[in-house]
Short mmCIF file of C-alpha atoms in Angstrom, two decimals:
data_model
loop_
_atom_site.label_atom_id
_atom_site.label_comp_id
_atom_site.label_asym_id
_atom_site.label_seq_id
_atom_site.Cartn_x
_atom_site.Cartn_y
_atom_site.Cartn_z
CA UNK L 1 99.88 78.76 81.34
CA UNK L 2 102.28 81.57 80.97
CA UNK L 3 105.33 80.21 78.88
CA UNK L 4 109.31 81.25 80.14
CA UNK L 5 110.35 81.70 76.64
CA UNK L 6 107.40 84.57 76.82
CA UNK L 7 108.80 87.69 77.33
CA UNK L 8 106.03 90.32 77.27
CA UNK L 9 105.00 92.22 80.03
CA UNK L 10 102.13 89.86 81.53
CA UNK L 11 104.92 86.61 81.41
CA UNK L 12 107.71 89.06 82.82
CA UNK L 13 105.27 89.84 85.51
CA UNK L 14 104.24 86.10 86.27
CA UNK L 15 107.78 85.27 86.61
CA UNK L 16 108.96 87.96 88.82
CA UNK L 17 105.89 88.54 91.53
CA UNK L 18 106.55 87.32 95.02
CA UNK L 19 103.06 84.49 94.78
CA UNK L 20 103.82 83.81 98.51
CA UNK L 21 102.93 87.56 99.09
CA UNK L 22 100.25 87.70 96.42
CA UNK L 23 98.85 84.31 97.61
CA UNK L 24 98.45 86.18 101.12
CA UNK L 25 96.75 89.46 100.39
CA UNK L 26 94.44 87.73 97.92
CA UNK L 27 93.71 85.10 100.87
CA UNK L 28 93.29 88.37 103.33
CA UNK L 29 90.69 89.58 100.59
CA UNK L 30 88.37 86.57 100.47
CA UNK L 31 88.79 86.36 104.27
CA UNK L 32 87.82 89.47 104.74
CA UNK L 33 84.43 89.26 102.29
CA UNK L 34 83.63 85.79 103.90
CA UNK L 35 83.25 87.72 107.07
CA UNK L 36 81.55 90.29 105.99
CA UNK L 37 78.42 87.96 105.51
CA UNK L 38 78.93 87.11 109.27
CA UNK L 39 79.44 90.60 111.13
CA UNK L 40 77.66 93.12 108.67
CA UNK L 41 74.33 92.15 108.46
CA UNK L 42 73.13 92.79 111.92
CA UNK L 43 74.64 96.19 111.59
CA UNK L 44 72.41 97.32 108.37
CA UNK L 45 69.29 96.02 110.04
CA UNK L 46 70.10 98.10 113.69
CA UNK L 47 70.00 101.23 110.95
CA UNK L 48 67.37 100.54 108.30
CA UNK L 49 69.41 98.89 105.70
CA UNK L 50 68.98 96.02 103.46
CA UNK L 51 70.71 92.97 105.33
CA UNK L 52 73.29 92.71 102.51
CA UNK L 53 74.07 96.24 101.94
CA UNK L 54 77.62 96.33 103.78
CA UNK L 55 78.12 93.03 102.15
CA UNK L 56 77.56 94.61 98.50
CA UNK L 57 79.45 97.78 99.24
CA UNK L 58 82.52 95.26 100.34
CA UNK L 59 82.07 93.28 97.64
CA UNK L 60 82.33 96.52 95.26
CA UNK L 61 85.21 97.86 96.98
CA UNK L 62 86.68 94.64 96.84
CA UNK L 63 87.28 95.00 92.71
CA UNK L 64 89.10 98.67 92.56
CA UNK L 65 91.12 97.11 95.99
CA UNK L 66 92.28 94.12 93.61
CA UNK L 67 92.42 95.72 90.45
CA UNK L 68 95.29 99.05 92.29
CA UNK L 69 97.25 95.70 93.45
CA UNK L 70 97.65 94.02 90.31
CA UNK L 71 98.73 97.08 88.71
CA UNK L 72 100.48 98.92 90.74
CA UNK L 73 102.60 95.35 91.14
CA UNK L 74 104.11 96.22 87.42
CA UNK L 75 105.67 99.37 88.29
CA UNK L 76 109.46 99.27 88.68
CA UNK L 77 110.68 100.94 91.90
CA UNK L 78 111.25 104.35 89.99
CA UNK L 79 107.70 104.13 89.15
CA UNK L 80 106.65 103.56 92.70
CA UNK L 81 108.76 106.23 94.30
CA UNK L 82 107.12 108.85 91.36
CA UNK L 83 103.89 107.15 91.92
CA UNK L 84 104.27 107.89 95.94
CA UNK L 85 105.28 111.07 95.27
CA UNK L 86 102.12 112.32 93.29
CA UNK L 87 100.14 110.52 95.40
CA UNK L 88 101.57 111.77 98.81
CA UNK L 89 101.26 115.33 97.39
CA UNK L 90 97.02 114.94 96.63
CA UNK L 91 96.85 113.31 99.93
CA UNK L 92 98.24 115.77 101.97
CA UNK L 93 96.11 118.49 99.74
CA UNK L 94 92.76 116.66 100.92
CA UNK L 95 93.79 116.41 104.24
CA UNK L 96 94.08 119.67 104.38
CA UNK L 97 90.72 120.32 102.84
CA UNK L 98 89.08 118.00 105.16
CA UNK L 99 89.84 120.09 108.01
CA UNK L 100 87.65 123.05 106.35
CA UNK L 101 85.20 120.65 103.91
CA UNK L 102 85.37 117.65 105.52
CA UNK L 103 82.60 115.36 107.07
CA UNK L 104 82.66 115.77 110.62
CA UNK L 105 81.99 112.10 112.45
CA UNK L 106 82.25 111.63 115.98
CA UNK L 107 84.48 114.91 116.34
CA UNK L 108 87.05 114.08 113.97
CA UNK L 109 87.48 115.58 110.45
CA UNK L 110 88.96 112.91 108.33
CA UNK L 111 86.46 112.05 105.29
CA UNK L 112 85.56 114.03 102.16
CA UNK L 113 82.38 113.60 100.82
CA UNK L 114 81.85 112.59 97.00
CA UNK L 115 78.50 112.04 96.27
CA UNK L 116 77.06 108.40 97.93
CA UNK L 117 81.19 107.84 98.99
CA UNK L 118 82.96 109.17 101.66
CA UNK L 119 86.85 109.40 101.06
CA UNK L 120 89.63 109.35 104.02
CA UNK L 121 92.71 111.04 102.88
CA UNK L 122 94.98 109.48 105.61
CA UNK L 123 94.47 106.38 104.60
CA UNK L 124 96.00 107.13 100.99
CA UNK L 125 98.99 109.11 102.79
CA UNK L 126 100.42 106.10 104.48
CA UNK L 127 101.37 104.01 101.84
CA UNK L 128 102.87 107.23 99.83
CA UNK L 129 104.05 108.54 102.68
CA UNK L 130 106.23 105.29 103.89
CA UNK L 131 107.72 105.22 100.24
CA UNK L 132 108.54 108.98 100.18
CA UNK L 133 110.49 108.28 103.13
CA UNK L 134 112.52 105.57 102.21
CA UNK L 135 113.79 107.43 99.01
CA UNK L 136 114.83 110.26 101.10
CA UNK L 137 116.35 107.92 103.71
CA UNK L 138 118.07 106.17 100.49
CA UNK L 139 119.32 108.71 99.15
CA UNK L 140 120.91 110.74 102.29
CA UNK L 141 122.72 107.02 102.64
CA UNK L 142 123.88 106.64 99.19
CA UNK L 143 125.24 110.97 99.27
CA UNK L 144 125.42 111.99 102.89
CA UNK L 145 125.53 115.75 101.73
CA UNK L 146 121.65 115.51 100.52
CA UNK L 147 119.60 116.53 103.24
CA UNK L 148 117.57 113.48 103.18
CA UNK L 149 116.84 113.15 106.77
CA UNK L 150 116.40 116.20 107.47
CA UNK L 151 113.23 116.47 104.86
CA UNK L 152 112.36 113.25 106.02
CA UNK L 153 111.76 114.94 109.41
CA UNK L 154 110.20 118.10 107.73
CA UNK L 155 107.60 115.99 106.49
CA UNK L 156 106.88 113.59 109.29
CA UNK L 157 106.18 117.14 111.06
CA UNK L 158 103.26 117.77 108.74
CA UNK L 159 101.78 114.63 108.40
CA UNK L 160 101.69 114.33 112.08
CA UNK L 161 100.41 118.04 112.69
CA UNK L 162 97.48 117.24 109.88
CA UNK L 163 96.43 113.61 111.48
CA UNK L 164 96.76 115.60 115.04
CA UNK L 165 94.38 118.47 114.20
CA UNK L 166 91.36 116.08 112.39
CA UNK L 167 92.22 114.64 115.82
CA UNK L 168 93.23 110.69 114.82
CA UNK L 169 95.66 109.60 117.44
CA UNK L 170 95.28 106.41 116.40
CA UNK L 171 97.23 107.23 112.72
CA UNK L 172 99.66 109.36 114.31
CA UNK L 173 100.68 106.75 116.66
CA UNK L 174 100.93 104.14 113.76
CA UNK L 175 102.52 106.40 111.22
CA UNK L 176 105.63 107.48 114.03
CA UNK L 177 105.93 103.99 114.69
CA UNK L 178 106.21 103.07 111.25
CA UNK L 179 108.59 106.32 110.44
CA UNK L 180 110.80 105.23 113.38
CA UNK L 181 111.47 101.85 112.39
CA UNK L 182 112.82 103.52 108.77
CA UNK L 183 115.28 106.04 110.83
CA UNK L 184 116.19 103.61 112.98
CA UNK L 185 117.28 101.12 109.77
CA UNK L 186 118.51 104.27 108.15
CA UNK L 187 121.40 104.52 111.05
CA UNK L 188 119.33 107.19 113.47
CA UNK L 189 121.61 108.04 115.78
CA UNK L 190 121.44 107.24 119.31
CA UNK L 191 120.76 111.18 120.01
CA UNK L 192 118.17 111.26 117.93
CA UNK L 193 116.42 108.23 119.31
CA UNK L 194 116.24 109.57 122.95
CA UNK L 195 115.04 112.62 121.06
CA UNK L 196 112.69 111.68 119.06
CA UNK L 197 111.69 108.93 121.84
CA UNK L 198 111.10 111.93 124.13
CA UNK L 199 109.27 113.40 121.76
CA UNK L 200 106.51 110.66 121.33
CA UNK L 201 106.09 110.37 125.23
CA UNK L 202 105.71 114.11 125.56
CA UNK L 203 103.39 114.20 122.52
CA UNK L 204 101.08 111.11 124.03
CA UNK L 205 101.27 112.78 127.47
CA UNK L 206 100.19 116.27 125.99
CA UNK L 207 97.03 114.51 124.53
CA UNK L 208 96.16 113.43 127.27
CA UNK L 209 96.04 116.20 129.55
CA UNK L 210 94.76 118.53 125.86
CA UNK L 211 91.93 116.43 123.73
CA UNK L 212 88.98 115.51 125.71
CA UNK L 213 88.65 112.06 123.52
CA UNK L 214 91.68 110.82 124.77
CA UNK L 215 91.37 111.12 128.27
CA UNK L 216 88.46 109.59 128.25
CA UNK L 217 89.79 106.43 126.31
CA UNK L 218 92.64 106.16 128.41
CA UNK L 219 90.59 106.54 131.78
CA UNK L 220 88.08 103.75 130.28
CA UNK L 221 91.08 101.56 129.79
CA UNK L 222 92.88 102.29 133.23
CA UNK L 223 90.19 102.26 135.34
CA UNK L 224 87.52 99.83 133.81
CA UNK L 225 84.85 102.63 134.69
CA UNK L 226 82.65 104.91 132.13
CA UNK L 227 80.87 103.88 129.05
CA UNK L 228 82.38 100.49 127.87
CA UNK L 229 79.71 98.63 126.15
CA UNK L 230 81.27 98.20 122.60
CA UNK L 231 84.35 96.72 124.54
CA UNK L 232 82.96 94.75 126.71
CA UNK L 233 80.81 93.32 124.27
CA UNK L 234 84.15 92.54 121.90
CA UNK L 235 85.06 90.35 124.94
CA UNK L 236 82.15 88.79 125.38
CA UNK L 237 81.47 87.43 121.73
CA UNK L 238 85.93 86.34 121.81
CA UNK L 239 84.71 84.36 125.00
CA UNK L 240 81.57 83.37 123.35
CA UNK L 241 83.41 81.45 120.14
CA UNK L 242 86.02 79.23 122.39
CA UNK L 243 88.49 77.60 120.77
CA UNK L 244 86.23 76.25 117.52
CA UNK L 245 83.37 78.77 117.51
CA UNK L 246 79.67 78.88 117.45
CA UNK L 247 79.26 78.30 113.58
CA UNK L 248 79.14 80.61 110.48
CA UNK L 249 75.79 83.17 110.72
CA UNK L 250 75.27 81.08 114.84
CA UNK L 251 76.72 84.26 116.45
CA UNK L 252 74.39 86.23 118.93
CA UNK L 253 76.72 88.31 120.80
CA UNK L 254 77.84 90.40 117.34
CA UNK L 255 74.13 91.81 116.62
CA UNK L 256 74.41 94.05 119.72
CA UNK L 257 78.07 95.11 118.49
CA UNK L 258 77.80 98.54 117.18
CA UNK L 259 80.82 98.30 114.72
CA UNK L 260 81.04 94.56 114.34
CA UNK L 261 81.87 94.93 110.68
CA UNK L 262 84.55 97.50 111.19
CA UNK L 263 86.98 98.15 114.14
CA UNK L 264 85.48 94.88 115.71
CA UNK L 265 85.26 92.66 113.24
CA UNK L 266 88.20 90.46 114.77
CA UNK L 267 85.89 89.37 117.65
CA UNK L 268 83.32 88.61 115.35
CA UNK L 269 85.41 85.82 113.74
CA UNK L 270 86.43 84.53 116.82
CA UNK L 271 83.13 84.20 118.09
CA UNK L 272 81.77 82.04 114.52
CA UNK L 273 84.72 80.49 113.81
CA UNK L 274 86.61 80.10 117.20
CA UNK L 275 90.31 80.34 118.58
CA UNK L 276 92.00 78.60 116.13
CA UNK L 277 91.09 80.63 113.45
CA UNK L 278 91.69 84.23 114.68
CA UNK L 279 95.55 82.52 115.49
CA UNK L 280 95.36 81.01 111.86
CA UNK L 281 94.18 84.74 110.79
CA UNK L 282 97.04 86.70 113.21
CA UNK L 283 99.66 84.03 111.28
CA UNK L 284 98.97 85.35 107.71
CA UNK L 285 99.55 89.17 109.05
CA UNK L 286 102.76 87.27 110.58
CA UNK L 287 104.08 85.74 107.60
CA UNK L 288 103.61 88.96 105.94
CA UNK L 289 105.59 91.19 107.57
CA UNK L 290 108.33 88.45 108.60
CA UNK L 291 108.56 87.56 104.73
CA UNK L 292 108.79 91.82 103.98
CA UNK L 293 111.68 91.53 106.61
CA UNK L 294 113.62 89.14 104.93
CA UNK L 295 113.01 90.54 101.61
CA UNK L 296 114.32 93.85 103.49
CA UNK L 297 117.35 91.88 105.03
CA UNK L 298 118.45 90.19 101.61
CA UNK L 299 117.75 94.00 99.55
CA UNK L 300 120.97 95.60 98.34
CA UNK L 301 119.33 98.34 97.06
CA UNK L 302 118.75 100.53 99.84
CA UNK L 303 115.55 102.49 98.72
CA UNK L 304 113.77 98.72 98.14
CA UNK L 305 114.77 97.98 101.25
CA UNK L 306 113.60 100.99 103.32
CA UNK L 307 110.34 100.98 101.42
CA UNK L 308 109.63 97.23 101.96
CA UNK L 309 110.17 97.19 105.38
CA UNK L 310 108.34 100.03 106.35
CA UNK L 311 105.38 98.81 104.35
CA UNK L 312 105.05 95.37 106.20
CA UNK L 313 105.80 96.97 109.07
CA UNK L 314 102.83 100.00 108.52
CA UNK L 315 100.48 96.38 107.82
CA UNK L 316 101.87 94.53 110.93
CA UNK L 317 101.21 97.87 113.35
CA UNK L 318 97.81 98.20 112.06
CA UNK L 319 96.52 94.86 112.54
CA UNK L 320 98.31 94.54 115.89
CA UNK L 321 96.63 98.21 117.04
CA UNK L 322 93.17 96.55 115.83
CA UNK L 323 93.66 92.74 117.47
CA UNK L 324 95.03 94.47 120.45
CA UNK L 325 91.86 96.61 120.98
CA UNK L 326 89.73 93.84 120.59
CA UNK L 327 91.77 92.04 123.42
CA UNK L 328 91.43 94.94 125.58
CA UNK L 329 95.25 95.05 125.50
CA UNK L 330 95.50 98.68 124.61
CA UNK L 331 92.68 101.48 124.85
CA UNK L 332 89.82 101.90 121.43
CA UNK L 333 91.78 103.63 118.57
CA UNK L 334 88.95 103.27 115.78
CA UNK L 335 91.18 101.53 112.97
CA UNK L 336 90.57 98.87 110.79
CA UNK L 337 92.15 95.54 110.00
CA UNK L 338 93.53 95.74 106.75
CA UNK L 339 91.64 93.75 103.88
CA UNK L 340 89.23 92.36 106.74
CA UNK L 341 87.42 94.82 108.17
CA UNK L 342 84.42 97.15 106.09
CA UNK L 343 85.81 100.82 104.57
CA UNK L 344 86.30 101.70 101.14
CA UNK L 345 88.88 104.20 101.65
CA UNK L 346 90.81 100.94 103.70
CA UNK L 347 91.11 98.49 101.44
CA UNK L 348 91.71 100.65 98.31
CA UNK L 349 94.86 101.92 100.29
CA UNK L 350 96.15 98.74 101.81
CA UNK L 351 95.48 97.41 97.74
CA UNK L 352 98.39 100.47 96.88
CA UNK L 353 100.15 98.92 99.72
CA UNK L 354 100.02 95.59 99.05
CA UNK L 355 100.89 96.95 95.65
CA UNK L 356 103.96 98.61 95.92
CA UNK L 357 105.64 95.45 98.29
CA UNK L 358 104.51 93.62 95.13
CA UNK L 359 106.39 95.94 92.83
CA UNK L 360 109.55 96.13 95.01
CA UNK L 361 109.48 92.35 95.65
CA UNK L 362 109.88 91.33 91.80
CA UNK L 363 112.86 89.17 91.80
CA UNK L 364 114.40 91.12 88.58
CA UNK L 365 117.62 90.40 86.42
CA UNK L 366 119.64 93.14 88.00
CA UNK L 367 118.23 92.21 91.41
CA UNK L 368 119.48 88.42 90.60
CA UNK L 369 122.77 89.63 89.59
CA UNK L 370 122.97 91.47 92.62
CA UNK L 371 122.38 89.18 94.91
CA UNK L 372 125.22 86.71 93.05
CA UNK L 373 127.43 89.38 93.23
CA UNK L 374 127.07 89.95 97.26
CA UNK L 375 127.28 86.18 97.43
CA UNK L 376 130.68 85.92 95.99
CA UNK L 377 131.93 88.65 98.02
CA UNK L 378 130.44 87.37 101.47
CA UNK L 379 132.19 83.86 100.37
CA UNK L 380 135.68 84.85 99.41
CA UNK L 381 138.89 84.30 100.88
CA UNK L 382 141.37 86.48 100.66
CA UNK L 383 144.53 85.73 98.93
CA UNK L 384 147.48 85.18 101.39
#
């Protein structure tokens, strides 16, 4: 046991991490493995695999995922932002390359090939790109005369021009979403929200009417007609489980589920383990982002608080996107739910995620002062 009077850097760290948040991404983790046994399997086999092979490669990923958490969890928040920065700028680079280099799957040009791994910069841009953001939010608030918003806009411009022309409408609708919730806690102004709101609806319209892709996924969705097996079959395995499941490794509806181990994986667990356990599942994602929020709220610092929030919030989005598809409440968008479903280049970015709310969690000295100091001022009376 880790001592008070103990004040290296391990101890300091004990004392300071958020455990509820820790407790929860760790819990994500093992949920995420434990399912892999149930919705992987059946995939390997439909492609020549070993049986465990997705398991192994989740299991693998699972130690670098862990292992960026814990130590990107020590940083201070200078360390993140400089951290974010360098990694923002690589991402961005690949991307880039991807579009010339890249491994084209399914029409889209998102994944660099290394050797036997396949890397997706835009999953490593999110994270770095949310915490960019928030600095330059933070510091346009703290000196109105620095241009912060206006970069912040610069570079929400090429992140969603480079997610755009891989195509991955999916990302770009998360990462606006994500980058509006900052402006909008950053004091947008109301012009800028119609603006930027009529923006987003002329940008989804456009894609419509200009990438083949998405008309057809919005079409499937509207009109119930076209090819809608993987779908369909998501349904099927949710109505399958009921409310307590067929049974760990019982499932029959997942081995005809082409990506049961990735985008579905959500109706796989409802159709082993039931009802009740997708809502216990959809409640940890909850108290994630509602804790981030109130961590946000209580912040006085207003970097920490534009980074946490859009963090949870970039977590909460994605796993609503993913549950929501599975539902059939909103048409396929191919992304995964973080720390559950299969993807190297997934987890290891929602680890730098989980990461950096970690690191800008840390109940610190100054951060304790702080907070005392806004308490006394919210309870004192004036002198008459």
């Amino acid at each position: 046991m880790v001592s008070r009077a103990d004040r290296g850097p391990l101890a300091d760290w004990f004392w300071t991490i958020d455990r509820f948040f820790l407790v929860a991404f760790i819990l994500l983790m093992g949920i995420g493995f434990m399912l892999s046994f149930a919705a992987s399997p059946a995939v390997a086999e439909r492609i020549g695999l070993d049986s465990f092979h997705f398991v192994e490669r989740h299991a693998f990923f699972i130690i670098p995922s862990l292992a960026v958490m814990i130590g990107l969890s020590f940083l201070t928040p200078r360390q993140v932002r400089r951290t974010a920065i360098i990694l923002l700028l690589i991402s961005l680079a690949m991307m880039v390359l991807a579009l010339f280099v890249g491994v084209e799957v399914k029409g889209s040009r998102r994944w660099i090939g290394i050797g036997a791994f396949s890397i997706q910069p835009s999953e490593f841009m999110k994270p770095a790109f949310v915490v960019v953001c928030a600095w330059l939010f933070a510091e346009h608030a703290r000196q109105p005369e620095i241009p912060g918003n206006l970069f912040a806009i610069i570079l929400f411009g090429i992140v969603a021009a480079l997610l755009v022309a891989q195509p991955d409408l999916g990302q770009t609708i998360l990462t606006s979403v994500v980058w509006g919730g900052m402006f909008f806690m950053a004091g947008m102004p109301w012009l800028w929200i119609f603006l930027l709101g009529g923006c987003g609806v002329g940008g989804m319209v456009a894609a419509y009417y200009l990438l083949p892709h998405v008309t057809a996924r919005f079409d499937k969705f509207l009109t119930g007609e076209g090819d809608r097996f993987q779908i369909e079959t998501a349904h099927e395995a949710i109505l399958q489980g009921g409310w307590f499941g067929q049974g760990p490794g019982e499932g029959v509806v997942k081995r005809i589920l082409p990506d049961s181990h990735t985008d579905f994986i959500f109706s796989v667990a409802a159709e082993e383990f039931g009802i009740i356990f997708c809502m216990a599942l959809v409640a940890i994602f909850a108290f994630v982002v509602l804790r981030g929020l109130n961590h946000a709220f209580k912040e006085g610092n207003d970097f920490n608080r534009f980074a946490v929030a859009g963090l949870v919030l970039q977590i909460g989005m994605q796993s609503m996107i993913n549950i929501g598809v599975n539902l059939e409440l909103m048409p396929a968008k191919g992304m995964t739910l973080p720390l559950i479903s299969y993807g190297g280049s997934s987890m290891i970015a929602i680890g730098v995620t989980a990461g950096f709310i970690l690191a800008l969690t840390r109940h610190r000295p100054e951060k304790r002062a702080q907070e005392r100091s806004l308490f006394r001022v919210s309870h004192s009376v004036p002198a008459e």
